[in-house]
Coordinates of C-alpha atoms and ligand atoms in Angstrom, one line a residue:
X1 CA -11.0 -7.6 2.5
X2 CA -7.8 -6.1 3.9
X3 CA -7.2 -2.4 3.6
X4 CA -4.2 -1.4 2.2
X5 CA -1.9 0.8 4.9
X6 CA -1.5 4.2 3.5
X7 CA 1.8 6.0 4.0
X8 CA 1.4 9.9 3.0
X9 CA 5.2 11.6 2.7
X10 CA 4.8 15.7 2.7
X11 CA 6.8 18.6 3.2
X12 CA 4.5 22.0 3.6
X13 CA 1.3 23.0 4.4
X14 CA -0.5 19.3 4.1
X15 CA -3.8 20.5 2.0
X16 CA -3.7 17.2 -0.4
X17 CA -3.2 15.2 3.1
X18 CA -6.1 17.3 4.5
X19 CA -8.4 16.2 1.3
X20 CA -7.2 12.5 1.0
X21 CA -7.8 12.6 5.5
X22 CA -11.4 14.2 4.9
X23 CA -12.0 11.8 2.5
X24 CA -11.1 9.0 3.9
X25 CA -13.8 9.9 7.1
X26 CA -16.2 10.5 3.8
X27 CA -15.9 7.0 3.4
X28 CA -14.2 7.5 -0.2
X29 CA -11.1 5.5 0.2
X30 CA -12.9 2.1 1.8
X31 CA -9.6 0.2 0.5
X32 CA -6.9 2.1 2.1
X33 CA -6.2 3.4 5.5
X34 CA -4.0 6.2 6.1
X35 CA -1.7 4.9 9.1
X36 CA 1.6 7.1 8.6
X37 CA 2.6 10.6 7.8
X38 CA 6.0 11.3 7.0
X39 CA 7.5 15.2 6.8
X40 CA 11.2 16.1 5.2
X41 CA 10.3 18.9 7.5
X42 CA 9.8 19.1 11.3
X43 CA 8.2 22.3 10.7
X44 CA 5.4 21.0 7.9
X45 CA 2.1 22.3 9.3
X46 CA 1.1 19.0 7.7
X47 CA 1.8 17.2 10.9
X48 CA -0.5 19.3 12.8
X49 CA -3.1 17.9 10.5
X50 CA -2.2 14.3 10.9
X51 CA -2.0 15.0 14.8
X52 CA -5.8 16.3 14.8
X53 CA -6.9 13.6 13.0
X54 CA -5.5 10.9 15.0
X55 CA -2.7 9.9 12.6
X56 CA 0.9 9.1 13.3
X57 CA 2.8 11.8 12.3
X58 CA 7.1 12.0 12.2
X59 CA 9.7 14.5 10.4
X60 CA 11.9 12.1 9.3
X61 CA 16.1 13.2 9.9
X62 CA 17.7 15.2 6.9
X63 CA 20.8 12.4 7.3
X64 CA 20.4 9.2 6.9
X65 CA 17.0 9.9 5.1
X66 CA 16.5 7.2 3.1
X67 CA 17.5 4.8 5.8
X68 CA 14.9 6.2 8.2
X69 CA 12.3 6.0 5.7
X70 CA 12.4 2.8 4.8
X71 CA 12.4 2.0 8.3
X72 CA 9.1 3.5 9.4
X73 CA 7.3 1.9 6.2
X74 CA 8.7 -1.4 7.3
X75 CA 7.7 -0.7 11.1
X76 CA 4.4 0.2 9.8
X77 CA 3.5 -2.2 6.9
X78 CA 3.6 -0.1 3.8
X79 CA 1.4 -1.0 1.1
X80 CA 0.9 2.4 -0.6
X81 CA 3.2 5.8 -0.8
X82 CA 1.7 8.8 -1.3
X83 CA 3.8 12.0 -2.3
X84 CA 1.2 15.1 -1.0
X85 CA 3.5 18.4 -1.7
X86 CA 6.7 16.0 -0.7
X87 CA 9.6 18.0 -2.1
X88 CA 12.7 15.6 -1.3
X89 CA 14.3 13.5 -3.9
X90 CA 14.0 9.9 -3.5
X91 CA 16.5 7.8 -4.8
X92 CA 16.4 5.7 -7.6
X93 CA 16.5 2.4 -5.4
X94 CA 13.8 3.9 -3.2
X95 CA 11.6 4.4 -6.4
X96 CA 12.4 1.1 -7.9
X97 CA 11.2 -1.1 -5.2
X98 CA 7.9 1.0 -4.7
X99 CA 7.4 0.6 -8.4
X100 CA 3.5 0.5 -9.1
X101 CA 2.8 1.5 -5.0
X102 CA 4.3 5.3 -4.9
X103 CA 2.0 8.2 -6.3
X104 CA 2.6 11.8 -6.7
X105 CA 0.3 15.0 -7.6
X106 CA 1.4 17.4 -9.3
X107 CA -0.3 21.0 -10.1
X108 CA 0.0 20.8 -14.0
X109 CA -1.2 18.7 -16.7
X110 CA 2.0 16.8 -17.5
X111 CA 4.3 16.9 -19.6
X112 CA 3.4 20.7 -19.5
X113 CA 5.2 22.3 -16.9
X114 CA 6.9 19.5 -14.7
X115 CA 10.7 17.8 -14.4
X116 CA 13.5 18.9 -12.0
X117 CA 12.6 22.3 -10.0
X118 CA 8.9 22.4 -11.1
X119 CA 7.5 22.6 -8.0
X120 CA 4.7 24.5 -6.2
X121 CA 4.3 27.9 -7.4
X122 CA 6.8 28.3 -10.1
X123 CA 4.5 25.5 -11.7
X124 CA 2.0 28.2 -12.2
X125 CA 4.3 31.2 -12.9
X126 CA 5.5 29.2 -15.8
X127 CA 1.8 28.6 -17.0
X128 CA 1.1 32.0 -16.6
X129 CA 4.3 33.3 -18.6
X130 CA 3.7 30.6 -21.4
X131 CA 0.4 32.3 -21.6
X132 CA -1.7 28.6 -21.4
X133 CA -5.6 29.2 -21.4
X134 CA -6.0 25.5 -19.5
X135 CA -4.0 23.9 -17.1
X136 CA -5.0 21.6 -14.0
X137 CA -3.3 18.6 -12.0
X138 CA -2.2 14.9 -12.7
X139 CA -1.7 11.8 -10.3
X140 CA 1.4 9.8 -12.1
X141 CA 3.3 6.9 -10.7
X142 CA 6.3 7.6 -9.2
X143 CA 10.0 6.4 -11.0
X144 CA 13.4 7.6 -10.7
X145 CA 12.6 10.9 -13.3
X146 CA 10.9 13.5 -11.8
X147 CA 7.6 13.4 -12.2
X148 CA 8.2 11.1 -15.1
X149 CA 6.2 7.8 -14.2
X150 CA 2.4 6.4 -15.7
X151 CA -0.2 9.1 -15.6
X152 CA -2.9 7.7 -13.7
X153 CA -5.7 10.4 -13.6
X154 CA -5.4 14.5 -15.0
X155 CA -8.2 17.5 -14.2
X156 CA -8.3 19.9 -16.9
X157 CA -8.7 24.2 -14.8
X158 CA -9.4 27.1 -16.4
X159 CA -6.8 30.1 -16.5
X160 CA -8.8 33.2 -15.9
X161 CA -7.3 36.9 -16.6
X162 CA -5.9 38.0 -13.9
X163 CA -4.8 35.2 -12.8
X164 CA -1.8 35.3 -10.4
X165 CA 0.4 32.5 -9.6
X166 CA -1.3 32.2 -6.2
X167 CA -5.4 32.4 -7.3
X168 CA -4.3 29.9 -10.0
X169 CA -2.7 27.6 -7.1
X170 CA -6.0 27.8 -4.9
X171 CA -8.0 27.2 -7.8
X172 CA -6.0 24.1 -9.1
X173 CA -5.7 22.5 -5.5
X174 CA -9.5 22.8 -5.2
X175 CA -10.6 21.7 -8.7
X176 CA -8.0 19.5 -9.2
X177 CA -5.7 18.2 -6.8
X178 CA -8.4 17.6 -4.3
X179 CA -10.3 16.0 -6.4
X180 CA -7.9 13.8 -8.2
X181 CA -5.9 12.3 -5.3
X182 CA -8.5 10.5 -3.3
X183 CA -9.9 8.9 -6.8
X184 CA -6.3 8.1 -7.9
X185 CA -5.4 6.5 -3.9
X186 CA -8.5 4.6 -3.7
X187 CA -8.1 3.0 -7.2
X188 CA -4.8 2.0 -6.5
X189 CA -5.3 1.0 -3.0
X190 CA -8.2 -1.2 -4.1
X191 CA -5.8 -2.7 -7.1
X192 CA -3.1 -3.9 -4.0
X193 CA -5.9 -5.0 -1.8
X194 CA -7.1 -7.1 -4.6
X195 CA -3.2 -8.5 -5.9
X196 CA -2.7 -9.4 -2.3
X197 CA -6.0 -11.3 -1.6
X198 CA -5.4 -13.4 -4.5
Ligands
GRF201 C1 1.3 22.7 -3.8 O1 2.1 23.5 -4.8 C2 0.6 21.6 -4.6 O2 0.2 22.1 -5.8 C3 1.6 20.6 -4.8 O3 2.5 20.6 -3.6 C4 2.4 21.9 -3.0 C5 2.0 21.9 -1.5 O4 0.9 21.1 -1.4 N1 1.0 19.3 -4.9 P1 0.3 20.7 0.1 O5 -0.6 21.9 0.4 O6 1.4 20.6 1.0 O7 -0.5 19.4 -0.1

């Protein structure tokens, strides 16, 4: 059976690109291949990590963004988007005609703590100040309102005393995100692979 070619779009450090890469060489994503990385920074240490493991990696130009994108999914036959800590918007267009191939993770059980500017840490100084006793990570498709579209799979973490924004981070990404994104990829990768063979 085809594998479906797996675009990952990131901005920072890359550790959901690191956990979907290591699982892939696990074996855990046998429908998908990851044959792009895409950065809205030149800087992302996340293209480090696609360089070591063999995986074209490109920070794609502030202007003209959406133009540039588009072209490297085209030039590299796109099946599946992945959003791994990717913190530019995509435009409505963009979003539309990835509908049901574009997935995002994000470190909170949605609808807590998500929408516009709910990113990274302030996702967990917000949990924190609200005082939650459980919070953890969700896989949703992508659409047009931030972090709006289908939840596809959620990890319930414990929120310890103590707690800063930064151990709860650590401890969300590794009970959580890096659990949750390979599980989510593969199941949608295997639901294109299967669309596309009939
Ligand atoms: C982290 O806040 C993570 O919770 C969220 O994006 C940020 C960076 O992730 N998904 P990464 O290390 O670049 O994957």
């Amino acid at each position: 059976m085809k594998k479906a070619n797996i675009a990952v779009l990131v901005s920072g450090g890359g550790t959901n690109l690191q956990a979907l890469l290591d699982a892939q060489a696990a074996g855990h994503i046998p429908s998908g291949q990851i044959v792009l990385v895409l950065s809205s920074s030149p800087k992302a240490y996340a293209l480090e990590r696609a360089k070591k493991a063999g995986v074209p990696g490109f920070a794609v130009e502030k202007e003209e963004f959406g133009r540039n994108l588009n072209a490297f999914l085209e030039e590299y036959h796109i099946d599946l988007v992945v959003l791994a800590g990717f913190l530019s918007i995509l435009s409505a267009d963009f979003t539309c005609k990835w509908a049901g191939r574009i997935v995002n993770i994000h470190p909170s059980l949605i609808p807590s703590f998500c929408g516009a500017g709910m990113y990274g840490l302030k996702v967990h100084e917000a949990a924190l100040q609200k005082g939650v006793k459980v919070t953890g990570a969700t896989v949703h498709l992508v659409n047009e309102i931030p972090d709006g579209g289908e939840i596809l799979l959620q990890k319930a973490v414990a929120v310890l005393p103590g707690d800063t924004p930064e151990i709860l981070q650590k401890r969300v990404m590794e009970q959580a995100e890096w659990v949750l994104l390979p599980q989510a990829v593969e199941q949608l990768a295997e639901k294109i692979t299967k669309e596309t063979d009939k």
